[in-house]
PDB file of C-alpha atoms in Angstrom:
ATOM      1  CA  MET U  23       0.000   0.000   0.000  1.00 58.00           C
ATOM      2  CA  THR U  24       1.249   3.474  -0.912  1.00 93.00           C
ATOM      3  CA  THR U  25      -0.116   6.057   1.507  1.00 98.00           C
ATOM      4  CA  VAL U  26       0.506   9.783   1.277  1.00 98.00           C
ATOM      5  CA  ARG U  27      -0.312  12.073   4.201  1.00 98.00           C
ATOM      6  CA  ALA U  28      -1.687  15.333   2.804  1.00 98.00           C
ATOM      7  CA  ALA U  29      -2.583  18.646   4.420  1.00 98.00           C
ATOM      8  CA  ILE U  30      -4.851  21.473   3.264  1.00 98.00           C
ATOM      9  CA  THR U  31      -5.420  24.707   5.147  1.00 98.00           C
ATOM     10  CA  GLN U  32      -8.083  27.362   5.587  1.00 98.00           C
ATOM     11  CA  THR U  33      -7.762  30.732   7.289  1.00 98.00           C
ATOM     12  CA  THR U  34      -8.890  34.360   7.320  1.00 97.00           C
ATOM     13  CA  TRP U  35      -7.012  37.444   6.116  1.00 97.00           C
ATOM     14  CA  THR U  36      -4.990  38.824   9.008  1.00 97.00           C
ATOM     15  CA  GLY U  37      -4.704  42.346   7.637  1.00 96.00           C
ATOM     16  CA  ASP U  38      -1.139  42.307   6.291  1.00 96.00           C
ATOM     17  CA  LYS U  39       0.939  40.187   3.956  1.00 97.00           C
ATOM     18  CA  GLU U  40       3.850  39.361   6.270  1.00 98.00           C
ATOM     19  CA  SER U  41       1.635  37.973   9.018  1.00 98.00           C
ATOM     20  CA  MET U  42      -0.187  35.843   6.424  1.00 98.00           C
ATOM     21  CA  ILE U  43       3.125  34.485   5.214  1.00 98.00           C
ATOM     22  CA  GLN U  44       4.200  33.698   8.770  1.00 98.00           C
ATOM     23  CA  LYS U  45       0.843  32.037   9.488  1.00 98.00           C
ATOM     24  CA  HIS U  46       1.289  29.725   6.515  1.00 98.00           C
ATOM     25  CA  GLU U  47       4.866  28.944   7.481  1.00 98.00           C
ATOM     26  CA  GLY U  48       3.410  27.891  10.813  1.00 98.00           C
ATOM     27  CA  PHE U  49       0.845  25.723   9.036  1.00 98.00           C
ATOM     28  CA  MET U  50       3.648  23.958   7.162  1.00 98.00           C
ATOM     29  CA  ARG U  51       5.613  23.296  10.331  1.00 98.00           C
ATOM     30  CA  GLU U  52       2.558  22.025  12.185  1.00 98.00           C
ATOM     31  CA  ALA U  53       1.545  19.789   9.290  1.00 98.00           C
ATOM     32  CA  ALA U  54       5.075  18.402   9.012  1.00 98.00           C
ATOM     33  CA  ALA U  55       5.069  17.669  12.746  1.00 98.00           C
ATOM     34  CA  GLN U  56       1.953  15.561  12.137  1.00 98.00           C
ATOM     35  CA  GLY U  57       3.664  13.655   9.341  1.00 98.00           C
ATOM     36  CA  ALA U  58       2.234  15.472   6.320  1.00 98.00           C
ATOM     37  CA  GLN U  59       4.214  15.020   3.106  1.00 98.00           C
ATOM     38  CA  VAL U  60       2.339  17.525   0.951  1.00 98.00           C
ATOM     39  CA  ILE U  61       0.416  20.724   1.694  1.00 98.00           C
ATOM     40  CA  CYS U  62      -1.785  23.114  -0.260  1.00 98.00           C
ATOM     41  CA  PHE U  63      -2.950  26.564   0.836  1.00 98.00           C
ATOM     42  CA  GLN U  64      -6.089  28.510  -0.110  1.00 98.00           C
ATOM     43  CA  GLU U  65      -6.352  30.600  -3.280  1.00 98.00           C
ATOM     44  CA  LEU U  66      -4.102  33.729  -3.257  1.00 98.00           C
ATOM     45  CA  PHE U  67      -2.938  32.630   0.161  1.00 98.00           C
ATOM     46  CA  TYR U  68      -0.794  35.562   1.317  1.00 98.00           C
ATOM     47  CA  GLY U  69      -3.303  38.349   0.593  1.00 98.00           C
ATOM     48  CA  PRO U  70      -6.947  39.218   0.933  1.00 98.00           C
ATOM     49  CA  TYR U  71      -9.302  37.919  -1.711  1.00 98.00           C
ATOM     50  CA  PHE U  72      -9.153  41.169  -3.648  1.00 97.00           C
ATOM     51  CA  GLY U  73     -11.736  40.182  -6.274  1.00 97.00           C
ATOM     52  CA  ILE U  74     -14.272  41.795  -3.932  1.00 96.00           C
ATOM     53  CA  THR U  75     -13.427  45.161  -5.532  1.00 97.00           C
ATOM     54  CA  GLN U  76     -11.611  46.508  -8.593  1.00 97.00           C
ATOM     55  CA  ASP U  77      -8.649  48.430  -7.212  1.00 98.00           C
ATOM     56  CA  LYS U  78      -5.239  48.876  -8.829  1.00 98.00           C
ATOM     57  CA  LYS U  79      -3.468  48.829  -5.458  1.00 98.00           C
ATOM     58  CA  TYR U  80      -3.834  45.037  -5.333  1.00 98.00           C
ATOM     59  CA  TYR U  81      -1.622  44.658  -8.410  1.00 98.00           C
ATOM     60  CA  ARG U  82       1.219  45.176  -5.939  1.00 97.00           C
ATOM     61  CA  TYR U  83       0.537  41.725  -4.485  1.00 98.00           C
ATOM     62  CA  ALA U  84       1.762  40.131  -7.704  1.00 98.00           C
ATOM     63  CA  GLU U  85       5.287  38.783  -8.020  1.00 98.00           C
ATOM     64  CA  PRO U  86       7.138  36.324 -10.287  1.00 98.00           C
ATOM     65  CA  ALA U  87       6.497  32.602  -9.932  1.00 98.00           C
ATOM     66  CA  ASP U  88      10.067  32.232  -8.689  1.00 97.00           C
ATOM     67  CA  GLY U  89       9.933  35.422  -6.632  1.00 98.00           C
ATOM     68  CA  PRO U  90      10.666  36.048  -2.943  1.00 98.00           C
ATOM     69  CA  ILE U  91       7.548  34.430  -1.492  1.00 98.00           C
ATOM     70  CA  VAL U  92       7.907  31.241  -3.511  1.00 98.00           C
ATOM     71  CA  GLN U  93      11.626  31.081  -2.741  1.00 98.00           C
ATOM     72  CA  ARG U  94      10.889  31.524   0.964  1.00 98.00           C
ATOM     73  CA  PHE U  95       8.447  28.619   0.953  1.00 98.00           C
ATOM     74  CA  ALA U  96      10.686  26.507  -1.286  1.00 98.00           C
ATOM     75  CA  ALA U  97      13.415  26.780   1.341  1.00 98.00           C
ATOM     76  CA  LEU U  98      10.930  25.711   4.009  1.00 98.00           C
ATOM     77  CA  ALA U  99       9.708  22.815   1.856  1.00 98.00           C
ATOM     78  CA  LYS U 100      13.291  21.605   1.568  1.00 98.00           C
ATOM     79  CA  GLU U 101      13.847  21.958   5.317  1.00 98.00           C
ATOM     80  CA  LEU U 102      10.667  19.996   6.097  1.00 98.00           C
ATOM     81  CA  ASN U 103      11.020  17.514   3.194  1.00 98.00           C
ATOM     82  CA  MET U 104       7.497  18.451   2.072  1.00 98.00           C
ATOM     83  CA  VAL U 105       5.829  19.078  -1.285  1.00 98.00           C
ATOM     84  CA  ALA U 106       4.034  22.451  -1.341  1.00 98.00           C
ATOM     85  CA  ILE U 107       1.324  23.833  -3.627  1.00 98.00           C
ATOM     86  CA  LEU U 108       1.483  27.638  -3.393  1.00 98.00           C
ATOM     87  CA  PRO U 109      -1.460  29.606  -4.866  1.00 98.00           C
ATOM     88  CA  ILE U 110      -0.023  33.041  -5.657  1.00 98.00           C
ATOM     89  CA  TYR U 111      -0.697  36.186  -7.676  1.00 98.00           C
ATOM     90  CA  GLU U 112       1.816  35.859 -10.501  1.00 98.00           C
ATOM     91  CA  GLU U 113       3.416  38.740 -12.385  1.00 98.00           C
ATOM     92  CA  GLU U 114       4.792  37.513 -15.696  1.00 98.00           C
ATOM     93  CA  GLN U 115       5.793  41.055 -16.619  1.00 97.00           C
ATOM     94  CA  THR U 116       4.544  44.493 -15.660  1.00 97.00           C
ATOM     95  CA  GLY U 117       0.821  44.568 -16.374  1.00 97.00           C
ATOM     96  CA  VAL U 118       0.518  40.836 -17.155  1.00 98.00           C
ATOM     97  CA  TYR U 119      -0.855  38.926 -14.174  1.00 98.00           C
ATOM     98  CA  TYR U 120      -2.163  35.406 -13.558  1.00 98.00           C
ATOM     99  CA  ASN U 121      -3.906  33.490 -10.800  1.00 98.00           C
ATOM    100  CA  THR U 122      -1.273  30.792 -10.393  1.00 98.00           C
ATOM    101  CA  ALA U 123      -0.306  27.836  -8.238  1.00 98.00           C
ATOM    102  CA  VAL U 124       3.393  26.996  -8.027  1.00 98.00           C
ATOM    103  CA  VAL U 125       4.321  23.399  -7.226  1.00 98.00           C
ATOM    104  CA  VAL U 126       7.461  22.926  -5.125  1.00 98.00           C
ATOM    105  CA  ASP U 127       8.965  19.480  -4.591  1.00 98.00           C
ATOM    106  CA  SER U 128      10.236  18.178  -1.265  1.00 98.00           C
ATOM    107  CA  ASP U 129      13.834  19.058  -2.186  1.00 98.00           C
ATOM    108  CA  GLY U 130      12.852  22.717  -2.597  1.00 98.00           C
ATOM    109  CA  SER U 131      12.957  22.689  -6.391  1.00 98.00           C
ATOM    110  CA  ILE U 132      10.211  24.448  -8.347  1.00 98.00           C
ATOM    111  CA  VAL U 133       8.594  21.723 -10.433  1.00 98.00           C
ATOM    112  CA  GLY U 134       6.258  23.984 -12.384  1.00 98.00           C
ATOM    113  CA  LYS U 135       3.107  26.067 -12.229  1.00 98.00           C
ATOM    114  CA  TYR U 136      -0.527  26.019 -13.207  1.00 98.00           C
ATOM    115  CA  ARG U 137      -2.444  29.146 -14.273  1.00 98.00           C
ATOM    116  CA  LYS U 138      -6.180  29.366 -13.624  1.00 98.00           C
ATOM    117  CA  HIS U 139      -8.011  28.984 -16.932  1.00 98.00           C
ATOM    118  CA  HIS U 140     -11.507  30.190 -16.177  1.00 98.00           C
ATOM    119  CA  ILE U 141     -11.789  33.741 -14.882  1.00 98.00           C
ATOM    120  CA  PRO U 142     -15.129  34.873 -13.424  1.00 96.00           C
ATOM    121  CA  HIS U 143     -16.423  38.417 -13.452  1.00 94.00           C
ATOM    122  CA  LEU U 144     -19.518  38.946 -11.344  1.00 91.00           C
ATOM    123  CA  GLU U 145     -20.431  40.679  -8.109  1.00 91.00           C
ATOM    124  CA  SER U 146     -17.669  40.241  -5.487  1.00 92.00           C
ATOM    125  CA  PHE U 147     -15.645  38.149  -7.958  1.00 94.00           C
ATOM    126  CA  TYR U 148     -14.253  40.799 -10.301  1.00 96.00           C
ATOM    127  CA  GLU U 149     -11.335  38.662 -11.387  1.00 97.00           C
ATOM    128  CA  LYS U 150     -11.016  39.802 -14.990  1.00 98.00           C
ATOM    129  CA  PHE U 151      -9.728  43.100 -13.587  1.00 98.00           C
ATOM    130  CA  TYR U 152      -6.767  41.216 -12.079  1.00 98.00           C
ATOM    131  CA  PHE U 153      -5.991  38.120 -14.154  1.00 98.00           C
ATOM    132  CA  ARG U 154      -5.404  36.964 -17.691  1.00 98.00           C
ATOM    133  CA  PRO U 155      -6.791  33.472 -18.427  1.00 98.00           C
ATOM    134  CA  GLY U 156      -4.333  30.635 -17.972  1.00 98.00           C
ATOM    135  CA  ASN U 157      -2.358  29.484 -20.997  1.00 98.00           C
ATOM    136  CA  LEU U 158      -0.260  26.542 -19.789  1.00 98.00           C
ATOM    137  CA  GLY U 159      -2.746  23.721 -20.289  1.00 98.00           C
ATOM    138  CA  TYR U 160      -3.406  21.181 -17.548  1.00 98.00           C
ATOM    139  CA  PRO U 161       0.042  19.999 -16.493  1.00 98.00           C
ATOM    140  CA  VAL U 162       0.594  17.158 -14.063  1.00 98.00           C
ATOM    141  CA  PHE U 163       3.730  17.379 -11.955  1.00 98.00           C
ATOM    142  CA  ASP U 164       5.926  14.468 -10.880  1.00 98.00           C
ATOM    143  CA  THR U 165       6.687  15.017  -7.193  1.00 98.00           C
ATOM    144  CA  ALA U 166       7.939  13.073  -4.202  1.00 98.00           C
ATOM    145  CA  VAL U 167       4.325  12.202  -3.297  1.00 98.00           C
ATOM    146  CA  GLY U 168       3.192  11.240  -6.776  1.00 98.00           C
ATOM    147  CA  LYS U 169       1.573  12.914  -9.773  1.00 98.00           C
ATOM    148  CA  VAL U 170      -0.014  16.222  -8.759  1.00 98.00           C
ATOM    149  CA  GLY U 171      -2.479  18.396 -10.675  1.00 98.00           C
ATOM    150  CA  VAL U 172      -4.072  21.743  -9.830  1.00 98.00           C
ATOM    151  CA  HIS U 173      -7.480  23.284 -10.638  1.00 98.00           C
ATOM    152  CA  ILE U 174      -8.125  26.717  -9.084  1.00 98.00           C
ATOM    153  CA  CYS U 175     -11.512  27.777  -7.628  1.00 97.00           C
ATOM    154  CA  TYR U 176     -13.838  28.712 -10.527  1.00 97.00           C
ATOM    155  CA  ASP U 177     -12.115  26.091 -12.696  1.00 98.00           C
ATOM    156  CA  ARG U 178     -14.009  23.484 -10.707  1.00 97.00           C
ATOM    157  CA  HIS U 179     -17.249  24.341 -12.537  1.00 97.00           C
ATOM    158  CA  PHE U 180     -15.775  23.068 -15.827  1.00 97.00           C
ATOM    159  CA  PRO U 181     -15.539  19.253 -16.033  1.00 97.00           C
ATOM    160  CA  GLU U 182     -13.280  19.291 -19.093  1.00 96.00           C
ATOM    161  CA  GLY U 183     -10.302  20.438 -17.024  1.00 98.00           C
ATOM    162  CA  TRP U 184     -10.773  17.723 -14.422  1.00 98.00           C
ATOM    163  CA  ARG U 185     -10.757  15.119 -17.210  1.00 98.00           C
ATOM    164  CA  GLU U 186      -7.645  16.622 -18.836  1.00 98.00           C
ATOM    165  CA  LEU U 187      -5.837  16.225 -15.514  1.00 98.00           C
ATOM    166  CA  GLY U 188      -6.922  12.589 -15.308  1.00 98.00           C
ATOM    167  CA  LEU U 189      -5.790  11.882 -18.864  1.00 98.00           C
ATOM    168  CA  ASN U 190      -2.464  13.495 -18.021  1.00 98.00           C
ATOM    169  CA  GLY U 191      -1.963  11.042 -15.172  1.00 98.00           C
ATOM    170  CA  ALA U 192      -2.916  12.954 -12.010  1.00 98.00           C
ATOM    171  CA  GLN U 193      -3.208  10.901  -8.840  1.00 98.00           C
ATOM    172  CA  MET U 194      -4.290  13.873  -6.713  1.00 98.00           C
ATOM    173  CA  VAL U 195      -5.702  17.232  -7.769  1.00 98.00           C
ATOM    174  CA  PHE U 196      -5.600  20.250  -5.472  1.00 98.00           C
ATOM    175  CA  ASN U 197      -8.371  22.820  -5.917  1.00 98.00           C
ATOM    176  CA  PRO U 198      -7.611  25.945  -3.820  1.00 98.00           C
ATOM    177  CA  ASN U 199     -10.614  28.232  -3.385  1.00 98.00           C
ATOM    178  CA  ALA U 200     -12.086  31.512  -2.214  1.00 97.00           C
ATOM    179  CA  SER U 201     -15.768  30.515  -2.109  1.00 94.00           C
ATOM    180  CA  LYS U 202     -18.647  32.218  -0.319  1.00 89.00           C
ATOM    181  CA  PRO U 203     -22.345  31.515   0.320  1.00 83.00           C
ATOM    182  CA  GLY U 204     -24.696  32.151  -2.562  1.00 84.00           C
ATOM    183  CA  LEU U 205     -24.941  30.559  -5.983  1.00 82.00           C
ATOM    184  CA  SER U 206     -22.181  28.046  -5.323  1.00 86.00           C
ATOM    185  CA  ASN U 207     -23.518  26.418  -2.135  1.00 90.00           C
ATOM    186  CA  ARG U 208     -24.909  23.254  -3.715  1.00 93.00           C
ATOM    187  CA  LEU U 209     -22.134  23.065  -6.286  1.00 95.00           C
ATOM    188  CA  TRP U 210     -19.578  23.143  -3.468  1.00 95.00           C
ATOM    189  CA  GLU U 211     -21.110  19.933  -2.142  1.00 94.00           C
ATOM    190  CA  LEU U 212     -21.297  18.260  -5.543  1.00 96.00           C
ATOM    191  CA  GLU U 213     -18.366  19.219  -7.706  1.00 97.00           C
ATOM    192  CA  GLY U 214     -15.376  17.867  -5.775  1.00 98.00           C
ATOM    193  CA  PRO U 215     -16.924  14.452  -5.117  1.00 98.00           C
ATOM    194  CA  ALA U 216     -18.271  14.287  -8.685  1.00 98.00           C
ATOM    195  CA  ALA U 217     -14.876  15.165 -10.167  1.00 98.00           C
ATOM    196  CA  ALA U 218     -13.100  12.617  -7.983  1.00 98.00           C
ATOM    197  CA  GLY U 219     -15.605   9.877  -8.810  1.00 98.00           C
ATOM    198  CA  ALA U 220     -15.754  10.597 -12.525  1.00 98.00           C
ATOM    199  CA  ASN U 221     -11.973  10.834 -12.927  1.00 98.00           C
ATOM    200  CA  GLN U 222     -10.960   8.346 -10.241  1.00 98.00           C
ATOM    201  CA  TYR U 223      -8.308  10.276  -8.383  1.00 98.00           C
ATOM    202  CA  PHE U 224      -8.081  12.150  -5.086  1.00 98.00           C
ATOM    203  CA  VAL U 225      -9.433  15.713  -4.927  1.00 98.00           C
ATOM    204  CA  LEU U 226      -8.316  18.086  -2.163  1.00 98.00           C
ATOM    205  CA  VAL U 227     -10.231  21.350  -1.775  1.00 98.00           C
ATOM    206  CA  PRO U 228      -8.976  24.085   0.597  1.00 98.00           C
ATOM    207  CA  ASN U 229     -11.141  27.198   0.983  1.00 98.00           C
ATOM    208  CA  ARG U 230     -10.901  30.536   2.738  1.00 97.00           C
ATOM    209  CA  VAL U 231     -12.927  30.923   5.914  1.00 98.00           C
ATOM    210  CA  GLY U 232     -14.470  33.896   7.700  1.00 97.00           C
ATOM    211  CA  LYS U 233     -15.072  37.552   6.891  1.00 96.00           C
ATOM    212  CA  GLU U 234     -12.381  39.888   5.585  1.00 96.00           C
ATOM    213  CA  ASP U 235     -14.113  42.972   6.973  1.00 96.00           C
ATOM    214  CA  ASN U 236     -10.745  44.202   8.234  1.00 96.00           C
ATOM    215  CA  GLU U 237     -10.031  44.895   4.538  1.00 96.00           C
ATOM    216  CA  TYR U 238     -13.436  45.501   2.965  1.00 97.00           C
ATOM    217  CA  GLY U 239     -15.795  46.626   5.735  1.00 96.00           C
ATOM    218  CA  ASP U 240     -19.426  46.279   4.692  1.00 95.00           C
ATOM    219  CA  LEU U 241     -18.400  44.855   1.301  1.00 95.00           C
ATOM    220  CA  ALA U 242     -16.785  41.817   2.925  1.00 95.00           C
ATOM    221  CA  VAL U 243     -18.225  38.379   2.231  1.00 94.00           C
ATOM    222  CA  ASN U 244     -18.237  35.412   4.581  1.00 94.00           C
ATOM    223  CA  PHE U 245     -16.088  32.644   3.086  1.00 96.00           C
ATOM    224  CA  TYR U 246     -17.546  29.364   4.238  1.00 95.00           C
ATOM    225  CA  GLY U 247     -14.478  27.182   4.765  1.00 97.00           C
ATOM    226  CA  THR U 248     -15.634  23.545   4.918  1.00 97.00           C
ATOM    227  CA  SER U 249     -12.478  22.414   3.117  1.00 98.00           C
ATOM    228  CA  TYR U 250     -12.496  18.734   2.236  1.00 98.00           C
ATOM    229  CA  VAL U 251     -10.732  15.731   0.720  1.00 98.00           C
ATOM    230  CA  VAL U 252     -12.401  13.158  -1.536  1.00 98.00           C
ATOM    231  CA  ASP U 253     -11.252   9.699  -2.580  1.00 98.00           C
ATOM    232  CA  PRO U 254     -11.397   8.189  -6.111  1.00 98.00           C
ATOM    233  CA  ARG U 255     -14.871   6.766  -5.469  1.00 98.00           C
ATOM    234  CA  GLY U 256     -16.244  10.201  -4.572  1.00 98.00           C
ATOM    235  CA  ASN U 257     -16.360   9.648  -0.806  1.00 98.00           C
ATOM    236  CA  TYR U 258     -15.134  12.162   1.752  1.00 98.00           C
ATOM    237  CA  VAL U 259     -11.896  11.242   3.495  1.00 98.00           C
ATOM    238  CA  GLY U 260     -12.633  12.305   7.066  1.00 98.00           C
ATOM    239  CA  ASP U 261     -14.839  15.227   8.053  1.00 98.00           C
ATOM    240  CA  LEU U 262     -15.200  18.563   6.322  1.00 98.00           C
ATOM    241  CA  GLY U 263     -13.363  21.516   7.781  1.00 98.00           C
ATOM    242  CA  SER U 264     -14.979  24.126   9.997  1.00 98.00           C
ATOM    243  CA  SER U 265     -17.361  26.663   8.470  1.00 96.00           C
ATOM    244  CA  GLU U 266     -16.164  29.328  10.922  1.00 96.00           C
ATOM    245  CA  HIS U 267     -12.563  28.808  12.024  1.00 97.00           C
ATOM    246  CA  GLU U 268      -9.094  28.361  10.582  1.00 97.00           C
ATOM    247  CA  GLU U 269      -7.938  24.779  10.397  1.00 98.00           C
ATOM    248  CA  ILE U 270      -5.380  22.359   9.035  1.00 98.00           C
ATOM    249  CA  LEU U 271      -6.953  19.209   7.628  1.00 98.00           C
ATOM    250  CA  ILE U 272      -4.589  16.243   7.492  1.00 98.00           C
ATOM    251  CA  ARG U 273      -5.739  13.153   5.632  1.00 98.00           C
ATOM    252  CA  ASP U 274      -4.127   9.896   4.528  1.00 98.00           C
ATOM    253  CA  LEU U 275      -4.480   9.091   0.829  1.00 98.00           C
ATOM    254  CA  ASP U 276      -4.212   5.422  -0.130  1.00 98.00           C
ATOM    255  CA  LEU U 277      -2.953   5.730  -3.707  1.00 98.00           C
ATOM    256  CA  ASP U 278      -3.703   2.049  -4.331  1.00 97.00           C
ATOM    257  CA  ALA U 279      -7.373   3.073  -4.215  1.00 98.00           C
ATOM    258  CA  ILE U 280      -6.916   4.679  -7.634  1.00 98.00           C
ATOM    259  CA  ARG U 281      -6.062   1.365  -9.300  1.00 98.00           C
ATOM    260  CA  ASP U 282      -8.745  -0.481  -7.325  1.00 98.00           C
ATOM    261  CA  THR U 283     -11.385   2.017  -8.426  1.00 98.00           C
ATOM    262  CA  ARG U 284     -10.319   1.915 -12.052  1.00 98.00           C
ATOM    263  CA  ASP U 285     -10.353  -1.887 -11.999  1.00 98.00           C
ATOM    264  CA  ASP U 286     -14.008  -1.721 -10.920  1.00 98.00           C
ATOM    265  CA  TRP U 287     -15.078   1.126 -13.203  1.00 97.00           C
ATOM    266  CA  GLN U 288     -13.332   1.289 -16.584  1.00 97.00           C
ATOM    267  CA  PHE U 289     -14.211   4.893 -17.379  1.00 98.00           C
ATOM    268  CA  TYR U 290     -10.942   5.570 -19.171  1.00 97.00           C
ATOM    269  CA  ARG U 291     -11.404   2.498 -21.370  1.00 97.00           C
ATOM    270  CA  ASP U 292     -15.032   3.267 -22.197  1.00 97.00           C
ATOM    271  CA  ARG U 293     -14.811   6.992 -22.901  1.00 96.00           C
ATOM    272  CA  ARG U 294     -15.561   8.042 -26.508  1.00 96.00           C
ATOM    273  CA  PRO U 295     -13.498  11.094 -27.498  1.00 94.00           C
ATOM    274  CA  ASP U 296     -14.409  10.445 -31.138  1.00 94.00           C
ATOM    275  CA  ALA U 297     -18.019  11.330 -30.239  1.00 95.00           C
ATOM    276  CA  TYR U 298     -17.345  14.530 -28.280  1.00 93.00           C
ATOM    277  CA  ASP U 299     -16.831  17.059 -31.072  1.00 92.00           C
ATOM    278  CA  GLU U 300     -19.035  19.784 -29.596  1.00 93.00           C
ATOM    279  CA  ILE U 301     -17.107  19.835 -26.298  1.00 90.00           C
ATOM    280  CA  VAL U 302     -14.062  21.343 -27.948  1.00 84.00           C
ATOM    281  CA  ALA U 303     -15.817  23.354 -30.655  1.00 87.00           C
ATOM    282  CA  PRO U 304     -14.913  27.081 -30.361  1.00 85.00           C
TER     283      PRO U 304
END
């Protein structure tokens, strides 16, 4: 049996970037002390969720994918012998920004990055003001804990990306979020388990939690936390996270369950890409 101990985290904006960075360094150390081998933080982990408004000042949170914050966490990943998925605000060049997750291996090397493909633009999620759509496909990264994929927040509403990650060999897909009550409530319950069951891999879904009224006052929304992990049959692994408080969820992933599930349900054998023309029609 091949078992990977994974951690996902949820927290609330503290009010400044440095304290958020320190908080997440603490999460990594605590998770490592509990035996975690891989960790993923919430979407845009070191800042507020600035999609609440359209304000140029938040462009200053962007930095290169190999910039100071990533390098700081890469050094910690090496120290703790832990794989880290770091959801950042990426600056490719001045004025060109992406919603990105950088994958760091347990030796501190940067394995690669994923850029969020699907960019929403609706009330309290004004992301087109901040991000270009992703343009790096759906890469799967070979790491010390296995083959890792990433799907960021709003991406989860689009099943094609989940399937691309499965076809590319993902054993676990991390889906960092900033999700709040409203239209997405029922989808939050459905989409992770459905994606895991349909694609027969592990899905790990960290979310923000609490109100960022220290940044946005009356405009602040209440992120509902309830982070979770799902196995390849679509079942929760352990309980959901708190809907009110910060938390580290640590779960054991039995990677042999992927083969067992695919032996029982031959979805990859029986799929019919020759019949799916309209899915990829422009």
